[in-house]
Short mmCIF file of C-alpha atoms and ligand atoms in Angstrom, two decimals:
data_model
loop_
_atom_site.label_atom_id
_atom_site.label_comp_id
_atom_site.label_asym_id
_atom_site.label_seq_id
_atom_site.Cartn_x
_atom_site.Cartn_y
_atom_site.Cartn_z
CA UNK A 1498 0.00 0.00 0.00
CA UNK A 1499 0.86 3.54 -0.42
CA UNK A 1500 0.93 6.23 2.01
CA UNK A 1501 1.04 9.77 0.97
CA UNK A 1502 2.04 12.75 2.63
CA UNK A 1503 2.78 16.74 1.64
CA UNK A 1504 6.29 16.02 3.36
CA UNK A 1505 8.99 13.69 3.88
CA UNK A 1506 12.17 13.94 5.98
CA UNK A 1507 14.60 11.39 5.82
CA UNK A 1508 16.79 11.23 9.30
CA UNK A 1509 14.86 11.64 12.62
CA UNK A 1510 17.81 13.99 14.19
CA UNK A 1511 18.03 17.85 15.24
CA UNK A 1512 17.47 18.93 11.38
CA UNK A 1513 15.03 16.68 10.56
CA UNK A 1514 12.46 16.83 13.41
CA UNK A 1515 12.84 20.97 13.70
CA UNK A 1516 11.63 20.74 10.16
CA UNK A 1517 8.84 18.59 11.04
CA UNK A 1518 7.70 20.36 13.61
CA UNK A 1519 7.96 23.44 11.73
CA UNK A 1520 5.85 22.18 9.01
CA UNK A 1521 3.78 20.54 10.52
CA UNK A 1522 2.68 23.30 12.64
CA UNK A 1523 2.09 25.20 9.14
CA UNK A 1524 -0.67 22.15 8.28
CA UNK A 1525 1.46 20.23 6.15
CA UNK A 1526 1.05 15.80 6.55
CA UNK A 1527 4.37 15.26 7.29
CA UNK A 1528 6.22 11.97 7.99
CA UNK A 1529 9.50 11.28 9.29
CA UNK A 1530 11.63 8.00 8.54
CA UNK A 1531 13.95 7.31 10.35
CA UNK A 1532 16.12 3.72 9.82
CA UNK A 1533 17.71 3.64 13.63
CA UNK A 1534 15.70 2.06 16.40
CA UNK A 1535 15.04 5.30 17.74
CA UNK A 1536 14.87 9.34 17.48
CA UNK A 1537 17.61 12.05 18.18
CA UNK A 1538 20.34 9.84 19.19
CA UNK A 1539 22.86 12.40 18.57
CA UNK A 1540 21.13 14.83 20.73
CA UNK A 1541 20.77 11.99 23.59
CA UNK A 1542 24.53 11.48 23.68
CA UNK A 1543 25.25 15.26 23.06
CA UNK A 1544 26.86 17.19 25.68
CA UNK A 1545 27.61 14.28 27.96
CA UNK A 1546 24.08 13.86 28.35
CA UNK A 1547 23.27 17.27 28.82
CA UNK A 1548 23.06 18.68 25.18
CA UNK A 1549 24.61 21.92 24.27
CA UNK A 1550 21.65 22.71 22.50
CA UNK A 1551 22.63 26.52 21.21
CA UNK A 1552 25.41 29.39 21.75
CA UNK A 1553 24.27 32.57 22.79
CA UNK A 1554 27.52 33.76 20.52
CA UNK A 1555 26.40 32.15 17.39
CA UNK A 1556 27.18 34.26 13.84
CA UNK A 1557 27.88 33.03 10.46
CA UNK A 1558 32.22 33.14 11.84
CA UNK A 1559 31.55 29.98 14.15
CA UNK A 1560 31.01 27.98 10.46
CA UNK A 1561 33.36 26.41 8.05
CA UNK A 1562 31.82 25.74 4.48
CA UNK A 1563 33.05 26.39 1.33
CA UNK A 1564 30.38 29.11 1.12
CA UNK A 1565 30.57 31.19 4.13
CA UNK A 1566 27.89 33.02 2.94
CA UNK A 1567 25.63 30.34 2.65
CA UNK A 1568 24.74 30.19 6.51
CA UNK A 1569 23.79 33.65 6.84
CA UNK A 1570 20.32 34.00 5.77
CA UNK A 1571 19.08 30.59 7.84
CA UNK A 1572 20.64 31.69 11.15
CA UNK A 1573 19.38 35.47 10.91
CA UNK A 1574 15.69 33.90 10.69
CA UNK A 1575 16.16 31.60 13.49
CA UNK A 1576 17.96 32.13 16.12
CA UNK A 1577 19.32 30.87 19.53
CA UNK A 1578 16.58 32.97 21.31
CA UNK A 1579 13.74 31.25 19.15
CA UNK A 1580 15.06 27.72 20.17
CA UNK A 1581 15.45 28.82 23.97
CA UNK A 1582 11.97 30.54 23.39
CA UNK A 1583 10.93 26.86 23.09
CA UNK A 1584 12.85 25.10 25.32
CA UNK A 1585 11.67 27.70 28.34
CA UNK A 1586 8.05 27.33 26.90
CA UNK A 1587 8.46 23.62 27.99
CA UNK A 1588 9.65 24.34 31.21
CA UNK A 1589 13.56 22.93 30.55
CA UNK A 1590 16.07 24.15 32.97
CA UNK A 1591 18.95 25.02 31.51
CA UNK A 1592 22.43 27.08 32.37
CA UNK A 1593 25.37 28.60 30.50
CA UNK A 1594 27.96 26.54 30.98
CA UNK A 1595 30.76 29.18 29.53
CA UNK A 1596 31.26 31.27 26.15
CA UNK A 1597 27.47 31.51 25.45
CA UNK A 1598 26.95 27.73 25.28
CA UNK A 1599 24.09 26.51 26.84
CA UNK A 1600 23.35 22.97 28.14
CA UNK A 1601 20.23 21.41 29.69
CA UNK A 1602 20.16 21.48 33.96
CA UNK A 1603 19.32 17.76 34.16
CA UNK A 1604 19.23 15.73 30.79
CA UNK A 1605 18.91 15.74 26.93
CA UNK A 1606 16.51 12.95 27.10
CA UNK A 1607 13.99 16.61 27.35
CA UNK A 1608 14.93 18.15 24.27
CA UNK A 1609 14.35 14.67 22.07
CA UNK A 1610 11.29 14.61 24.40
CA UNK A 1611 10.25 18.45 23.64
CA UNK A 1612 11.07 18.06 20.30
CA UNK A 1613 8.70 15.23 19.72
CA UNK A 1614 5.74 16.99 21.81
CA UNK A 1615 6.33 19.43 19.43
CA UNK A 1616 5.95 17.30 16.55
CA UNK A 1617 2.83 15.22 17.88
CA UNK A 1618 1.16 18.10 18.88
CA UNK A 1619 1.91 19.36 14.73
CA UNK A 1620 0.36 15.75 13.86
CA UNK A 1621 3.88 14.83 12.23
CA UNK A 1622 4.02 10.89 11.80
CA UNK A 1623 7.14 8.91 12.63
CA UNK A 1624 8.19 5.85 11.50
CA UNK A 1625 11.54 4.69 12.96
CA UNK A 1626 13.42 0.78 11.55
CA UNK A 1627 12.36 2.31 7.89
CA UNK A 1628 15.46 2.22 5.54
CA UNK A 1629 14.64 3.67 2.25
CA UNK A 1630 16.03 1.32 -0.35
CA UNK A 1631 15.57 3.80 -3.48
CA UNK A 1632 14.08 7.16 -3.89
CA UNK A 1633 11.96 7.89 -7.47
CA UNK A 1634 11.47 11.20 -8.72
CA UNK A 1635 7.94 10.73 -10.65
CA UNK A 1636 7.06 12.29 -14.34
CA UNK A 1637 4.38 14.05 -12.16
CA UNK A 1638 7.25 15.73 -10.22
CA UNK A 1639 6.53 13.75 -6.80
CA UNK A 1640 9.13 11.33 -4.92
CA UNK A 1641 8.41 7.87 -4.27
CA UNK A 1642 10.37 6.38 -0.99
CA UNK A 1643 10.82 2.76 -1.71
CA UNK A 1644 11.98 1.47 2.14
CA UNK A 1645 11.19 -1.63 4.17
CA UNK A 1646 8.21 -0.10 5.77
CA UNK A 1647 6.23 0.58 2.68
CA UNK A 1648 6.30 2.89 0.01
CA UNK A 1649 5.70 6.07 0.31
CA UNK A 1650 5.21 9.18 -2.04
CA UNK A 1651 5.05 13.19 -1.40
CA UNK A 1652 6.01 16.42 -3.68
CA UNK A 1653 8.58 17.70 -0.85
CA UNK A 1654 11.20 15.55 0.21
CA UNK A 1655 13.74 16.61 3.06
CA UNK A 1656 17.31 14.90 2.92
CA UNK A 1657 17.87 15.34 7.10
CA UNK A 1658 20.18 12.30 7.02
CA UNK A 1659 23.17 13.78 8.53
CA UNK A 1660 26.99 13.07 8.31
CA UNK A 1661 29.18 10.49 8.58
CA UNK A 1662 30.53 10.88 12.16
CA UNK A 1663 29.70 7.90 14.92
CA UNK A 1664 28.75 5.27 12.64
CA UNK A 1665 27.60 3.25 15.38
CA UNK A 1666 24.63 5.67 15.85
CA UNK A 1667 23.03 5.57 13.01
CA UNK A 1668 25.31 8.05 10.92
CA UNK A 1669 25.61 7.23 7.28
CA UNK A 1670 26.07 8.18 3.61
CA UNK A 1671 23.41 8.19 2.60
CA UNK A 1672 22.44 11.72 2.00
CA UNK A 1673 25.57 12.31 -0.01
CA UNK A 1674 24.44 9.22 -2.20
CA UNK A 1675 21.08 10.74 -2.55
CA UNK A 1676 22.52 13.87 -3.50
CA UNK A 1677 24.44 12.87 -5.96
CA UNK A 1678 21.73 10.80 -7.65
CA UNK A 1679 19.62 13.81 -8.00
CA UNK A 1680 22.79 15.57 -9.86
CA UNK A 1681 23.99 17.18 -6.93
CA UNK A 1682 28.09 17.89 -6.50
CA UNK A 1683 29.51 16.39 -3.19
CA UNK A 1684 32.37 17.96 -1.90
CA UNK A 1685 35.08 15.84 0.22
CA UNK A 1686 34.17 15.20 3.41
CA UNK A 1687 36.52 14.27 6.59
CA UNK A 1688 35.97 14.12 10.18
CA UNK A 1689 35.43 17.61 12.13
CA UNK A 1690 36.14 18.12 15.62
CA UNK A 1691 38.28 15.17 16.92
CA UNK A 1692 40.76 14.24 18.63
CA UNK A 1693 44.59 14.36 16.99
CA UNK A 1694 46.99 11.05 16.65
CA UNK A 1695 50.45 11.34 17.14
CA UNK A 1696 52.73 8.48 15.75
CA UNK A 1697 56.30 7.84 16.26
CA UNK A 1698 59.17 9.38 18.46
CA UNK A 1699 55.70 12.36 18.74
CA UNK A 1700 53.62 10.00 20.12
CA UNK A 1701 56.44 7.66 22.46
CA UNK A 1702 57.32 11.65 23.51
CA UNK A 1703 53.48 12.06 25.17
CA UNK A 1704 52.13 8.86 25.55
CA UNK A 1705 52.82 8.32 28.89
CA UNK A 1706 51.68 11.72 29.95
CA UNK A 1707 48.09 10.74 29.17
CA UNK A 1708 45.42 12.55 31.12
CA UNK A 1709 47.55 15.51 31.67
CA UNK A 1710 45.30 18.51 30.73
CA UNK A 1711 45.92 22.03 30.89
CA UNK A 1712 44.92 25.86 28.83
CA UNK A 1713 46.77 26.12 25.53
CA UNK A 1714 46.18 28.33 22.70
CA UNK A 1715 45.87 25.59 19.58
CA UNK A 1716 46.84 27.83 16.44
CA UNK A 1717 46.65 26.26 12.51
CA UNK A 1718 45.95 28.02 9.33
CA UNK A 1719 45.07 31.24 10.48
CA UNK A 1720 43.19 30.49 13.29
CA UNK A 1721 42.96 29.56 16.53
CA UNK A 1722 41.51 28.58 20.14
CA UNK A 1723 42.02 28.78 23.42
CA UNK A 1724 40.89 26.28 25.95
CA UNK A 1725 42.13 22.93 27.22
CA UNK A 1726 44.41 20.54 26.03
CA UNK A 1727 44.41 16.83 27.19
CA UNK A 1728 46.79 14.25 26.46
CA UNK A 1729 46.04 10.92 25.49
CA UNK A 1730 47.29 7.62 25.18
CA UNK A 1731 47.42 8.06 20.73
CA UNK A 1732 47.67 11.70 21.07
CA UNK A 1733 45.93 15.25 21.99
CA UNK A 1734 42.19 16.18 22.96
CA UNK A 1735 40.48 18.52 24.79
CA UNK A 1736 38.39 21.73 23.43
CA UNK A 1737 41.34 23.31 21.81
CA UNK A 1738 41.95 20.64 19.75
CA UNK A 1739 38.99 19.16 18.99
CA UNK A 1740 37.85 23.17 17.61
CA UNK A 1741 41.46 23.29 15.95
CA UNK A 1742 41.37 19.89 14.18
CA UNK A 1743 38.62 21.15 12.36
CA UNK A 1744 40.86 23.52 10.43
CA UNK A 1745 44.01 20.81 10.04
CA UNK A 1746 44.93 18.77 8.07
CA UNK A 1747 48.01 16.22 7.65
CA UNK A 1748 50.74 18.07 6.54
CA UNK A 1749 49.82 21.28 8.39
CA UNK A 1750 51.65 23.16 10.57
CA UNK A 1751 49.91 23.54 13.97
CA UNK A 1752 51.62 25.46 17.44
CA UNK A 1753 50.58 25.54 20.48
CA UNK A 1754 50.91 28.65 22.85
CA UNK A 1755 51.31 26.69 26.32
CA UNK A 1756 50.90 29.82 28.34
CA UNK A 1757 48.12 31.52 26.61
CA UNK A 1758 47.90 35.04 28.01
CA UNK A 1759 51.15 35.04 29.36
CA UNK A 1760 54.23 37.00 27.98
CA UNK A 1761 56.71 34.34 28.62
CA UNK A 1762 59.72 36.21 28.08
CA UNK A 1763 58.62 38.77 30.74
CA UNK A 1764 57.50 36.13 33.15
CA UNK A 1765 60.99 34.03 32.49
CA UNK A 1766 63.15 37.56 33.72
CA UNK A 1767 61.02 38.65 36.57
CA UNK A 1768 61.29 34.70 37.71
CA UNK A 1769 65.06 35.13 37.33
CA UNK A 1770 65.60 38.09 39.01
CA UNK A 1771 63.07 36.72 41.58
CA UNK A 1772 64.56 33.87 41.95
CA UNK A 1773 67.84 33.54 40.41
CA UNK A 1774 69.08 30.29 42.37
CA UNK A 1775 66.27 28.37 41.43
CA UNK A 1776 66.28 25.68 38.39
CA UNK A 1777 64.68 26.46 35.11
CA UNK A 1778 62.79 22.89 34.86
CA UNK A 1779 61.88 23.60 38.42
CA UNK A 1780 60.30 27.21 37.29
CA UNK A 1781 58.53 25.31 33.95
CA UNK A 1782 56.98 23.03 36.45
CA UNK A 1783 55.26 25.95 38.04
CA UNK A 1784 54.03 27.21 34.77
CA UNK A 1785 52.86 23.96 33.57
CA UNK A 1786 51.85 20.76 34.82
CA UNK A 1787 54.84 19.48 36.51
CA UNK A 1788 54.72 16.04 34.45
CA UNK A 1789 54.32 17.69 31.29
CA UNK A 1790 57.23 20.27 32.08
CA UNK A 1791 59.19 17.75 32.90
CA UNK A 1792 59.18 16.29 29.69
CA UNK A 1793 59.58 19.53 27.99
CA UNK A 1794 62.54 20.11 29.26
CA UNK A 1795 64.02 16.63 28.59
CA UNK A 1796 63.10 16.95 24.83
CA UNK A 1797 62.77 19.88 23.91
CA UNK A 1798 65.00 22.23 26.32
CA UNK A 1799 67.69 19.73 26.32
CA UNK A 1800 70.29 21.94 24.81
CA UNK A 1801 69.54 24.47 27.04
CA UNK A 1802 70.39 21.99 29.97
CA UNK A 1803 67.43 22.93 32.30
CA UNK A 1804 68.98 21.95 35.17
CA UNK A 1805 70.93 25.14 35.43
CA UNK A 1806 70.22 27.29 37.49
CA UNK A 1807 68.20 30.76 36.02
CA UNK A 1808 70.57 33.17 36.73
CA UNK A 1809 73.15 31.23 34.10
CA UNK A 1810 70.28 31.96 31.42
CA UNK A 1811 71.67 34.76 28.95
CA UNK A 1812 68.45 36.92 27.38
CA UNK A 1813 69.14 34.71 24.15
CA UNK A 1814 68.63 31.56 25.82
CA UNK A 1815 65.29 33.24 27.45
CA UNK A 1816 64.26 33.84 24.02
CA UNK A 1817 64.58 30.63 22.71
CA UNK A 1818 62.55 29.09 25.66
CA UNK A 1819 59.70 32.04 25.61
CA UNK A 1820 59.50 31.35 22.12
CA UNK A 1821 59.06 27.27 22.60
CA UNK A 1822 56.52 27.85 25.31
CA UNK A 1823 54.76 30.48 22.98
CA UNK A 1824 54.84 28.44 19.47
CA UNK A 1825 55.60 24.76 20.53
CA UNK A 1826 55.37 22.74 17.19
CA UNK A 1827 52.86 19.87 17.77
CA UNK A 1828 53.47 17.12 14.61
CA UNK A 1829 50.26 15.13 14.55
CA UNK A 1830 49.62 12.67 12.24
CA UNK A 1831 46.23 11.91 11.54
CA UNK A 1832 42.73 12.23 13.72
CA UNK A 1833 40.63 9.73 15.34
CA UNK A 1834 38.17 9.50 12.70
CA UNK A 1835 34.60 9.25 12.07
CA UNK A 1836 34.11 6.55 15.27
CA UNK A 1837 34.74 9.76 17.66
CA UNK A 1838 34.49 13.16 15.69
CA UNK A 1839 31.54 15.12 16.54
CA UNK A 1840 31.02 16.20 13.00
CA UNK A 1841 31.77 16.06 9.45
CA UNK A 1842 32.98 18.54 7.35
CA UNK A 1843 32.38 18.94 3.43
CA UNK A 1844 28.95 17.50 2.37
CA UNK A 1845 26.71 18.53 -0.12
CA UNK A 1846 27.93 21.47 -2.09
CA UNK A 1847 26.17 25.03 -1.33
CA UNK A 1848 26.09 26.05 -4.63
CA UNK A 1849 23.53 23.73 -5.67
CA UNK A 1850 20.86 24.76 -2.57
CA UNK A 1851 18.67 27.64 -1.81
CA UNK A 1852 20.07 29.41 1.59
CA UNK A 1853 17.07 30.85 1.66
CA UNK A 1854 14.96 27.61 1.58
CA UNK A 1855 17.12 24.62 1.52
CA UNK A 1856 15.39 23.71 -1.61
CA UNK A 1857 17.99 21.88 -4.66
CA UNK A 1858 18.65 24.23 -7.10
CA UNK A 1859 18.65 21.50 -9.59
CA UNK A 1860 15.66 19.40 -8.88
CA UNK A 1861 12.23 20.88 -7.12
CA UNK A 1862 11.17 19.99 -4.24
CA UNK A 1863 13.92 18.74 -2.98
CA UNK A 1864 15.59 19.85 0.37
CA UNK A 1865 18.80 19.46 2.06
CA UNK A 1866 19.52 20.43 6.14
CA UNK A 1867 21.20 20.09 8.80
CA UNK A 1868 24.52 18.19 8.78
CA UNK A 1869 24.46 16.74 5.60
CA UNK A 1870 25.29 19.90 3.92
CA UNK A 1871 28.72 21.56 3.55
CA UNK A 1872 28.11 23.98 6.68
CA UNK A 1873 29.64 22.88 10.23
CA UNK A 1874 30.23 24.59 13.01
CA UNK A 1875 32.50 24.92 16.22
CA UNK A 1876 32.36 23.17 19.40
CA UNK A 1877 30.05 25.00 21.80
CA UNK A 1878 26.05 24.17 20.39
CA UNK A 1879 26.55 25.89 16.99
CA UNK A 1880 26.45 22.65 15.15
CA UNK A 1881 22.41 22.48 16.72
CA UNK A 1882 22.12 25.85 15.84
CA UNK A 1883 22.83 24.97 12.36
CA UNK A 1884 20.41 21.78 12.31
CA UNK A 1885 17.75 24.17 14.04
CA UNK A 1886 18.16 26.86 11.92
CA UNK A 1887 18.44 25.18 8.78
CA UNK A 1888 15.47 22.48 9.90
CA UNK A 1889 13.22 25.77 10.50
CA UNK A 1890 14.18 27.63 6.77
CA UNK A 1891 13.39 24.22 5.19
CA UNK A 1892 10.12 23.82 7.32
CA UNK A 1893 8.79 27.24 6.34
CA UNK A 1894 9.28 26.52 2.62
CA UNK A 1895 7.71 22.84 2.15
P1 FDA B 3060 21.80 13.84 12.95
O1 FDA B 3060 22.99 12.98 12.84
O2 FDA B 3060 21.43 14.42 14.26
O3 FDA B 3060 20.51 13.07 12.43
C1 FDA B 3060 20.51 12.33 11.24
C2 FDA B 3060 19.48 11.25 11.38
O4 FDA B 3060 19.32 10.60 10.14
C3 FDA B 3060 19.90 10.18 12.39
O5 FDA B 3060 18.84 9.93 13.27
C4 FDA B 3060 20.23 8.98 11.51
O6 FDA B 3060 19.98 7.75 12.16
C5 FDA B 3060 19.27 9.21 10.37
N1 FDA B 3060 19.67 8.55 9.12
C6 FDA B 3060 20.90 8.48 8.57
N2 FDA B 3060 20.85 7.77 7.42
C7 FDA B 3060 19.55 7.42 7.25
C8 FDA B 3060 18.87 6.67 6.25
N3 FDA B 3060 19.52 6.15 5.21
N4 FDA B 3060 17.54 6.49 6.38
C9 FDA B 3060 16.86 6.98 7.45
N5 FDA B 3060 17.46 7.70 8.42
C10 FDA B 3060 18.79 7.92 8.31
N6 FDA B 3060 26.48 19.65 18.53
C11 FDA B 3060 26.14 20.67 19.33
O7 FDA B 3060 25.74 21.72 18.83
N7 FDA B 3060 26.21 20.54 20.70
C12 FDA B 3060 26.63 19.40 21.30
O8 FDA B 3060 26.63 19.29 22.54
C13 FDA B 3060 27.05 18.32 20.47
N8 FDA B 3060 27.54 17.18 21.01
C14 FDA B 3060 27.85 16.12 20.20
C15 FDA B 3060 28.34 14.95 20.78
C16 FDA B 3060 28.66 13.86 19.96
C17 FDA B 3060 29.23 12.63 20.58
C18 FDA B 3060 28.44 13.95 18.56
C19 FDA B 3060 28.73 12.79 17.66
C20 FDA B 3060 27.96 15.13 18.00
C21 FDA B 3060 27.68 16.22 18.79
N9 FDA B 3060 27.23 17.43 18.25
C22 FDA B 3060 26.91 18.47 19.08
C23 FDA B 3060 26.99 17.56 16.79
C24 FDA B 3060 25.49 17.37 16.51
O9 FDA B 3060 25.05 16.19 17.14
C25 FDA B 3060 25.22 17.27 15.01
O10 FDA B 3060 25.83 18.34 14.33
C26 FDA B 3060 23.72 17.30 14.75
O11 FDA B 3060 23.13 16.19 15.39
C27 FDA B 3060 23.41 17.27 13.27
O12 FDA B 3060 22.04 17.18 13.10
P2 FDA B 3060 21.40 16.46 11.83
O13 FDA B 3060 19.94 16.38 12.10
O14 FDA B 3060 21.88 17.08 10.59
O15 FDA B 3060 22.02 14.99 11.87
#
């Protein structure tokens, strides 16, 4: 039998359901398929369990895409204060957990759960365990969802399939396939905010220091962050790399500043004419973690013999250690991967999609949101931003 509707969505995540909702509220007969066992699994495990639904902060800056235009128009017409409009209208405590990103008080398990009040109360169906095996686009200018639930058939269809990152949660490629069938260009994708790998003498250098975390500035092409680094047993993590890796890639060079906000060549002298007896690994380990300066000093300060004590330090040798501690050369080698990046950048080309609407260029009635594009954002609740945003502009124009 077939079952029709005004609109489907493929993917039952952030994108997908805001655009439900969204239309559905407008009277459209929408229906959501979704081919995990359940809804909004990226939003349940977001956050450590407390979704960072938004940022306060958010403009078009906190995206990558090839188009950095593209994001604009979306975000203006929905913004963080809609979303926490609707989170406070169904009574969700929230706080701000630092630079403008807000997480829920108790659990994400309420935003999947607002979300699909939301969605019931539009009359939006939901079928989750449907995998669509092939999409037709008719002669009368309708799709027709072939999937192990039925078949199903609509004039709007909604590509809300997300990217490739956590496989184990339902993520897959299928949106880019789709895409592509439908004549759209795909651009390379690779895994977004993830931790680095080190290999080699980089790696054996670190490895035992895992856990160690403390404030670095991460900087690569032209950018960079400031928060906390951790070490682990393959490599580095922490905010400032996850944000950074988004902008590496092998082959690029990436410093760290390990005393962001410090002038380490002024805080080196006054030490040494504070304390000119005292050793100069002995004065890293105050500035650093005392493991990790440890090790800095073995490797990388080992010309300088850091044993000596400071007043034996000549300004040039100063120099050369401020300027270590202020552009330390970090050689990773690859990233995690999809199995533990929180995104995925590239995706479906810009170009070939209405920022206005979401609708395909190419082919009408066709929509793209949320992740599966080329638009991704920083750490901090801009990547939901995105998938609300871009859910809403799509919802307003099926
Ligand atoms: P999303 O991945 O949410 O949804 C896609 C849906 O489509 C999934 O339900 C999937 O099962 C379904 N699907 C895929 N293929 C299908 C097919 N063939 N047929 C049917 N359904 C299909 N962001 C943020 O802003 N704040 C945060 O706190 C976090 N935290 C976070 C933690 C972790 C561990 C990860 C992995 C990611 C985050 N993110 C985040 C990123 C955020 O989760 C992500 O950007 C959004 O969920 C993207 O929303 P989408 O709806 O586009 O995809």
């Amino acid at each position: 039998m077939t079952e029709h509707s005004d609109v489907i969505v493929i993917g039952a995540g952030a994108a997908g359901l805001m655009c439900a909702l969204t239309a559905g509220q407008r009277g459209r007969r929408v229906l959501v398929v979704e081919h995990a066992n359940k809804v909004g699994k990226k939003i349940l495990m977001s956050g450590g369990g407390r979704c960072n639904f938004t940022n306060t902060g958010t403009t078009p800056d906190n995206y990558l895409s090839a188009n950095p235009h593209f994001c604009k128009s979306a975000l203006a017409r929905y913004t963080p204060w809609d979303f926490i409009a609707m989170v406070e209208r169904h009574g969700i405590a929230y706080h701000e957990k630092e630079l403008g990103q807000l997480f829920c008080d108790v659990s994400s398990k309420l935003i999947v759960k607002m979300l699909l009040d939301e969605c019931a109360a539009a009359g939006v169906r939901i079928e989750t365990h449907c995998s669509v095996e092939r999409v037709v686009h008719g002669d009368d200018g309708g799709y027709r969802l072939h999937t192990t639930r039925g078949t199903f058939t609509a004039p709007a269809l909604v590509v809300a399939s997300g990217g490739l990152s956590i496989p184990s949660m339902g993520a897959s490629g299928f949106g880019y396939e789709l895409a592509r069938q439908f004549g759209h260009a795909v651009l390379p994708t690779r895994a977004g905010l993830v931790p680095l790998t080190l290999s080699g003498k980089h790696q054996e250098r670190l490895a035992d220091l895992s856990g160690v975390a403390f404030p670095v500035t991460a900087r690569c092409n032209g950018q960079a962050f400031s928060n906390f680094m951790l070490v682990t047993h393959r490599g580095v993590s922490g905010p400032s790399i996850l944000q950074i890796s988004s902008y590496w890639q092998p082959g690029d060079d990436l410093r760290l500043d390990l005393l962001p906000g410090v002038d380490a060549l002024d805080r080196l002298q006054a030490l040494q004419r504070e304390r000119p007896a005292a050793e100069l690994r002995t004065v890293l380990g105050e500035l650093l973690p005392k493991r990790f300066a440890q090790r800095f000093g073995e490797v990388w300060l080992a010309h300088l013999q850091p044993n000596r004590p400071m007043r034996q330090f000549t300004l040039p040798q100063l120099r050369d250690v401020a300027s270590l501690l202020g552009d330390w050369p970090l050689v990773a080698s690859g990233t995690e991967g999809y199995r533990t990046a929180e995104v995925t950048l590239g995706g479906v080309d810009t170009d070939g999609v209405s920022s206005s609407t979401m609708q395909s260029r190419h082919v009408p009635g066709l929509y793209f949101i949320g992740e599966v594009l080329d638009v991704t954002g920083w750490l901090g609740g801009y990547n939901f931003q995105w998938a609300w945003a871009s859910g809403h502009a799509a919802g307003m124009a099926v």
